[in-house]
PDB file of C-alpha atoms in Angstrom:
ATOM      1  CA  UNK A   1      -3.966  -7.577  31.089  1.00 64.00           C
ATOM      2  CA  UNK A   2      -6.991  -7.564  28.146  1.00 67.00           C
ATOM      3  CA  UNK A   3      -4.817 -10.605  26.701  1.00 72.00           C
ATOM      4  CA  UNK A   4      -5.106 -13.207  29.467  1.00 79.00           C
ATOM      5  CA  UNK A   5      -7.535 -15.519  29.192  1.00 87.00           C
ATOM      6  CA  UNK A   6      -9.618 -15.255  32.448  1.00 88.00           C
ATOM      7  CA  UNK A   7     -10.154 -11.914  31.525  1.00 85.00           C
ATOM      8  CA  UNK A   8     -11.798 -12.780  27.889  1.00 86.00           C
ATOM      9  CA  UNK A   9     -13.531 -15.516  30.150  1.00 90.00           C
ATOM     10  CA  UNK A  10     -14.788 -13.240  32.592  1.00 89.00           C
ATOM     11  CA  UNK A  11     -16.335 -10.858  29.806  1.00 89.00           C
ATOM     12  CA  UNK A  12     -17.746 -13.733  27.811  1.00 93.00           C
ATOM     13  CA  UNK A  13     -19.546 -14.909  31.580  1.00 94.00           C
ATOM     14  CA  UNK A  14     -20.838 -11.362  31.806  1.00 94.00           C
ATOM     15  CA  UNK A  15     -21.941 -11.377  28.088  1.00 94.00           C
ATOM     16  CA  UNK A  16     -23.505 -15.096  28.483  1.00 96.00           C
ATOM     17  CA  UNK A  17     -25.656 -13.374  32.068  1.00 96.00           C
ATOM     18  CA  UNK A  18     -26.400 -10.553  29.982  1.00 95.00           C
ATOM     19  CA  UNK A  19     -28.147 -12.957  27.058  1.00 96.00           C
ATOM     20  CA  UNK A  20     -29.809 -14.634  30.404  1.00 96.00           C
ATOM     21  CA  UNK A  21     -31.163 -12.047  31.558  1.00 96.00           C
ATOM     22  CA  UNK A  22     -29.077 -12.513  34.838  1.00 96.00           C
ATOM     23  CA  UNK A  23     -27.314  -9.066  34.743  1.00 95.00           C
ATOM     24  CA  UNK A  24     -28.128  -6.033  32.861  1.00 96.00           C
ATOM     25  CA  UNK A  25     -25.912  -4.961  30.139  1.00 95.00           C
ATOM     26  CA  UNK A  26     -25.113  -1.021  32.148  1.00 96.00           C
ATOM     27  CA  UNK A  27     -23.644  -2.987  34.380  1.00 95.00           C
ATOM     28  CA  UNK A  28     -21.998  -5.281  32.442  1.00 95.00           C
ATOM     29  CA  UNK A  29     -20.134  -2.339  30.111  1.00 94.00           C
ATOM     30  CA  UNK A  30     -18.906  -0.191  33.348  1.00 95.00           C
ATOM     31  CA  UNK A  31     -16.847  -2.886  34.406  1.00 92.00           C
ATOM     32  CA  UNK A  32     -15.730  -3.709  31.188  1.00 90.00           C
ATOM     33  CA  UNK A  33     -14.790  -0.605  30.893  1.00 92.00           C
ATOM     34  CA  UNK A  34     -13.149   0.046  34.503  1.00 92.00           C
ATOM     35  CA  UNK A  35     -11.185  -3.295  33.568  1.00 89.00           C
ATOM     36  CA  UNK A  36      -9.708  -1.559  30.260  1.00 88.00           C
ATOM     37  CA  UNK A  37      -9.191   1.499  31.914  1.00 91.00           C
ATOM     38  CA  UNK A  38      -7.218   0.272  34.258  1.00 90.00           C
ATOM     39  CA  UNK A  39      -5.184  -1.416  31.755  1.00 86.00           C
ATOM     40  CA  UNK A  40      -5.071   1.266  29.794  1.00 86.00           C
ATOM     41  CA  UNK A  41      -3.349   3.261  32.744  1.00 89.00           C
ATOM     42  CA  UNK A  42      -0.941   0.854  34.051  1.00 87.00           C
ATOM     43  CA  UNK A  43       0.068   0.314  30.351  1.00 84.00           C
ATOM     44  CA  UNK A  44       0.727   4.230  30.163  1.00 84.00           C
ATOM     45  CA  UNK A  45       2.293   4.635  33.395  1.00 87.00           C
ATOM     46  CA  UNK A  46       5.046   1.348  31.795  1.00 86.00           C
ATOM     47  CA  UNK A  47       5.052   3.101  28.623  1.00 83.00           C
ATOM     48  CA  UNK A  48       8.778   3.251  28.810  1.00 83.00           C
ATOM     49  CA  UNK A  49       9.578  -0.811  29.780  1.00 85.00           C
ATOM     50  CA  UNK A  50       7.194  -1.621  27.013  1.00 81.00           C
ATOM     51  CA  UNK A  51       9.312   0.817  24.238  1.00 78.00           C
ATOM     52  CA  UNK A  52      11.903  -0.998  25.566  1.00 80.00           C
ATOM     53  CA  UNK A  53      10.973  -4.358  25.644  1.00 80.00           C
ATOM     54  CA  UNK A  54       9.580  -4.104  21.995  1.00 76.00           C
ATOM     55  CA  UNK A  55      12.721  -2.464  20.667  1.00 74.00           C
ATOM     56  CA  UNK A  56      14.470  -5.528  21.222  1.00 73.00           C
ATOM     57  CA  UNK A  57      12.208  -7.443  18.870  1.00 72.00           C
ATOM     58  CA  UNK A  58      11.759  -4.606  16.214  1.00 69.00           C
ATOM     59  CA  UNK A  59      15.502  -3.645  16.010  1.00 65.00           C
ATOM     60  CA  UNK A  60      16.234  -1.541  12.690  1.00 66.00           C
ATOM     61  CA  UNK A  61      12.765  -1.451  11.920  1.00 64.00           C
ATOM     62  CA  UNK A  62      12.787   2.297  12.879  1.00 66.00           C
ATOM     63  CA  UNK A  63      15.202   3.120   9.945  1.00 68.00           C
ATOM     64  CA  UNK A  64      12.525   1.112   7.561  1.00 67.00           C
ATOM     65  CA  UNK A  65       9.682   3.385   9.028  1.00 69.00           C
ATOM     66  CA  UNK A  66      11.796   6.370   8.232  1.00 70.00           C
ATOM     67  CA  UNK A  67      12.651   5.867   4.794  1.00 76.00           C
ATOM     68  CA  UNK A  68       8.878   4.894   3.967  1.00 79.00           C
ATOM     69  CA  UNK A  69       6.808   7.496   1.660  1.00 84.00           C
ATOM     70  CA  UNK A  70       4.466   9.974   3.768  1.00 86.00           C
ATOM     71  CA  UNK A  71       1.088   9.392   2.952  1.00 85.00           C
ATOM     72  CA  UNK A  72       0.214  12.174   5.242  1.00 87.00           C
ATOM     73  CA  UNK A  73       1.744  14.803   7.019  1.00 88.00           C
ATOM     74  CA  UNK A  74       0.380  15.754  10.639  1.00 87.00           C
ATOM     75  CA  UNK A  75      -2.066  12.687   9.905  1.00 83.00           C
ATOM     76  CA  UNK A  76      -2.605  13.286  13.881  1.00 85.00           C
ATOM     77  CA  UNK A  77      -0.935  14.545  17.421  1.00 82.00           C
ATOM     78  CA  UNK A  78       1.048  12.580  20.132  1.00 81.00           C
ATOM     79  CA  UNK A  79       0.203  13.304  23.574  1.00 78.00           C
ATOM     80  CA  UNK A  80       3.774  14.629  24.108  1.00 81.00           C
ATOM     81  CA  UNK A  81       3.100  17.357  21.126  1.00 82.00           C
ATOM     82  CA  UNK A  82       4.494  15.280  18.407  1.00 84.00           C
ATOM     83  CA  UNK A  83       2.852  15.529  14.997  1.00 85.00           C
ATOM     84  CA  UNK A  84       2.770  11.930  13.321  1.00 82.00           C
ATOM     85  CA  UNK A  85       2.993  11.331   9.554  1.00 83.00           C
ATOM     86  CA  UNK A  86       1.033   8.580   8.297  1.00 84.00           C
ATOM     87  CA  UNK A  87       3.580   5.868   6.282  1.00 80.00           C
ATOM     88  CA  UNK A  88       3.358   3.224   3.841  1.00 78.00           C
ATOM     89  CA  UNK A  89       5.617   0.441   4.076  1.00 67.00           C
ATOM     90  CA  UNK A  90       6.064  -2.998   2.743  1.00 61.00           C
ATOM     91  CA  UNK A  91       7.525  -5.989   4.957  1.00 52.00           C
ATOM     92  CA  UNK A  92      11.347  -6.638   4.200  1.00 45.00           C
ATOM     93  CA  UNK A  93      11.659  -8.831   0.883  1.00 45.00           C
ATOM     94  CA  UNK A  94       7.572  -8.792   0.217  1.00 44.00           C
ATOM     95  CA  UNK A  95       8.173  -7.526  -3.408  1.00 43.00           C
ATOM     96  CA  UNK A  96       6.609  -3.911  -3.386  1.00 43.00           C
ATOM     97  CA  UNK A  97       2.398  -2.891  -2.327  1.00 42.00           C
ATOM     98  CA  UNK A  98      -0.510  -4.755  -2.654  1.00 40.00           C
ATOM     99  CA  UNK A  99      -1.380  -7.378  -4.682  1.00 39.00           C
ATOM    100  CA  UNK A 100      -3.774  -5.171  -6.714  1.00 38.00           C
ATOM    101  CA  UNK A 101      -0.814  -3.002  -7.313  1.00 39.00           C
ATOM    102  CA  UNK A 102      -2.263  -0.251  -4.225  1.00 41.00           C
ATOM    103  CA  UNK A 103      -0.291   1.326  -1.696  1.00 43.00           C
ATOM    104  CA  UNK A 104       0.493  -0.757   1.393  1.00 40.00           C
ATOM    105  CA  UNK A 105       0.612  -4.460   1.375  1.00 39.00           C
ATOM    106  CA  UNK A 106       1.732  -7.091   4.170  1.00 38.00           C
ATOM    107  CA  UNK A 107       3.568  -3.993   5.880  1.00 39.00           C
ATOM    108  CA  UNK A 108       0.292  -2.141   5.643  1.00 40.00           C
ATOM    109  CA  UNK A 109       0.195   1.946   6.405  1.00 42.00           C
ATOM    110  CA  UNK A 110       2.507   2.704   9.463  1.00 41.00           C
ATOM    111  CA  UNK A 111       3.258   5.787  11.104  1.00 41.00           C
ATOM    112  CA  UNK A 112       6.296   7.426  12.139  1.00 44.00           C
ATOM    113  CA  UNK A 113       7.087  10.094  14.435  1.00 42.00           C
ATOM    114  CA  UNK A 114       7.935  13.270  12.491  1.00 40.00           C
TER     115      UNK A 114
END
C-alpha cells in the first residue's frame, strides 16, 4: 500500500543512501518502481471492492457528476472502451466556481463516464 508509512519510510531510507552515496539511484528507482507496480496491480485486480467500498462514502454523488457541464467530450479512453467527458463541478452548497469567477472551484474539474 503507497499510503502506509513504512513504505514512505523505506523510500525516504533509500533516498537518504542515495544522498550518501551508499546506493546508487538505478537501483533505488527499480524498486520504487516494482513497489508501485505491484500496487498498482493488486489495486486493479480489487478494482471492484474498491468501487464498492467508495460508493458507500460518495453516495448520490454520481447524479451530481452527471448533471455537471462537459468541458470536454472524449477528453480521454477507459481501459474497458469507455470515452470519458471531462466535468466541472462545484461541492454541494459552495456557492457556484472559483473565487475569480473561473470554472471549477472547491469541486474542481471531474470526469464522468459518458
Amino acid at each position: 500500500d503507497l499510503s502506509k508509512p513504512v513504505l514512505r519510510a523505506r523510500m525516504e531510507r533509500g533516498m537518504e543512501a542515495i544522498a550518501q552515496g551508499r546506493l546508487q539511484r538505478e537501483d533505488f528507482l527499480r524498486e520504487a518502481l516494482d513497489i508501485a507496480q505491484r500496487c498498482y496491480i493488486a489495486l486493479e485486480r480489487n478494482a471492484p471492492a474498491l468501487d464498492q467500498a467508495l460508493s458507500q462514502h460518495f453516495a448520490g454523488r454520481s447524479e451530481v457528476v452527471r448533471r455537471a457541464p462537459v468541458l470536454q467530450a472524449a477528453f480521454s479512453g477507459c481501459r474497458c472502451g469507455a470515452s470519458l467527458e471531462l466535468r466541472c463541478h462545484t461541492a454541494v452548497g459552495d456557492g457556484g466556481g472559483r473565487a475569480d469567477g473561473g470554472p471549477g472551484g472547491p469541486g474542481g474539474p471531474g470526469h464522468g463516464r459518458g
